[in-house]
């Protein structure tokens, strides 16, 4: 006759079996490889408006969102659009809005802006500069075949031409203008090959500090094209491709959240300007003086912002940079 078990022996064996099972499961998980972070290719054009990107990278906001970021340098906005269309990049941190709008008017849902950069005389990005020893004091002094360079792309040179036309100047008679990559603007003035140009930050701050160039006027899009010196000219912004947002909505949401953290600190924390030193090759002693645009997440745009954005897009259509009129509200995506 089998010997009856003691009343406490069975529970002890059951507990031992459970502990063994738990240990086996934990050991199995321990040998599995860690899940890789989601990889995103991000286009970066050399403008101070890229600062939130470097904030998010250096302070670990993308990493905390389980994102692995590959920075892809961009030398012009048309190339950035092409890279978005061809899936060469998933996002870009400072794409000119008229270039993006033109693509959207031709191929809807190719891209959407998640934030916009408001520019004017207070939040400086675009501006005209001249050689340090130039006799020119205002835009109206750009006469007698004044030789100008422009930031690259149809939108930049189109805006420069339109501003000069507004002050009564005629191309060919008063001035000539050629596109040049941002990286050569300082050298273009220093060499004497150009009398001045239409450039962006931080290039202007560097050439002024090194006494190679002198500012003539900043915030010219708001003043001359929008007709309101205080208006926000939303000339560029952070963008994601439509394909990326459709295929990886959760990854896109996490990228937008990390980007928003970078935007907030770039504008509220003056120490964040230090990231321009490595990211934009700004001399350390100048980093704190480089101006920034007023960066607005799409979800935070006010009715006035929407109006300023639409007016700028309509001007782009009038200039022929944007093929057909496009609704600004359809060009943004709020996260």
mmCIF file of C-alpha atoms in Angstrom, residues 30 41 81 86 92 94 96 136 138 152 161 190 214 221 239 258 273 287 297 314 328-329:
data_model
loop_
_atom_site.group_PDB
_atom_site.id
_atom_site.type_symbol
_atom_site.label_atom_id
_atom_site.label_comp_id
_atom_site.label_asym_id
_atom_site.label_seq_id
_atom_site.Cartn_x
_atom_site.Cartn_y
_atom_site.Cartn_z
ATOM 1 C CA UNK A 30 18.466 36.447 -21.393
ATOM 2 C CA UNK A 41 17.351 58.845 -42.068
ATOM 3 C CA UNK A 81 12.709 67.002 -51.831
ATOM 4 C CA UNK A 86 12.988 58.565 -53.631
ATOM 5 C CA UNK A 92 14.156 66.593 -43.004
ATOM 6 C CA UNK A 94 14.554 72.429 -42.228
ATOM 7 C CA UNK A 96 11.943 75.377 -47.440
ATOM 8 C CA UNK A 136 25.829 100.324 -49.957
ATOM 9 C CA UNK A 138 20.182 100.074 -48.081
ATOM 10 C CA UNK A 152 20.292 77.805 -53.205
ATOM 11 C CA UNK A 161 14.401 88.614 -56.628
ATOM 12 C CA UNK A 190 36.006 87.497 -49.190
ATOM 13 C CA UNK A 214 27.963 93.604 -43.169
ATOM 14 C CA UNK A 221 10.232 88.388 -46.599
ATOM 15 C CA UNK A 239 8.959 67.574 -42.525
ATOM 16 C CA UNK A 258 11.415 63.908 -29.666
ATOM 17 C CA UNK A 273 23.118 77.238 -28.794
ATOM 18 C CA UNK A 287 27.318 80.411 -30.787
ATOM 19 C CA UNK A 297 4.833 72.894 -33.881
ATOM 20 C CA UNK A 314 0.120 82.196 -52.168
ATOM 21 C CA UNK A 328 -1.590 75.551 -46.000
ATOM 22 C CA UNK A 329 -3.672 73.513 -43.519
#
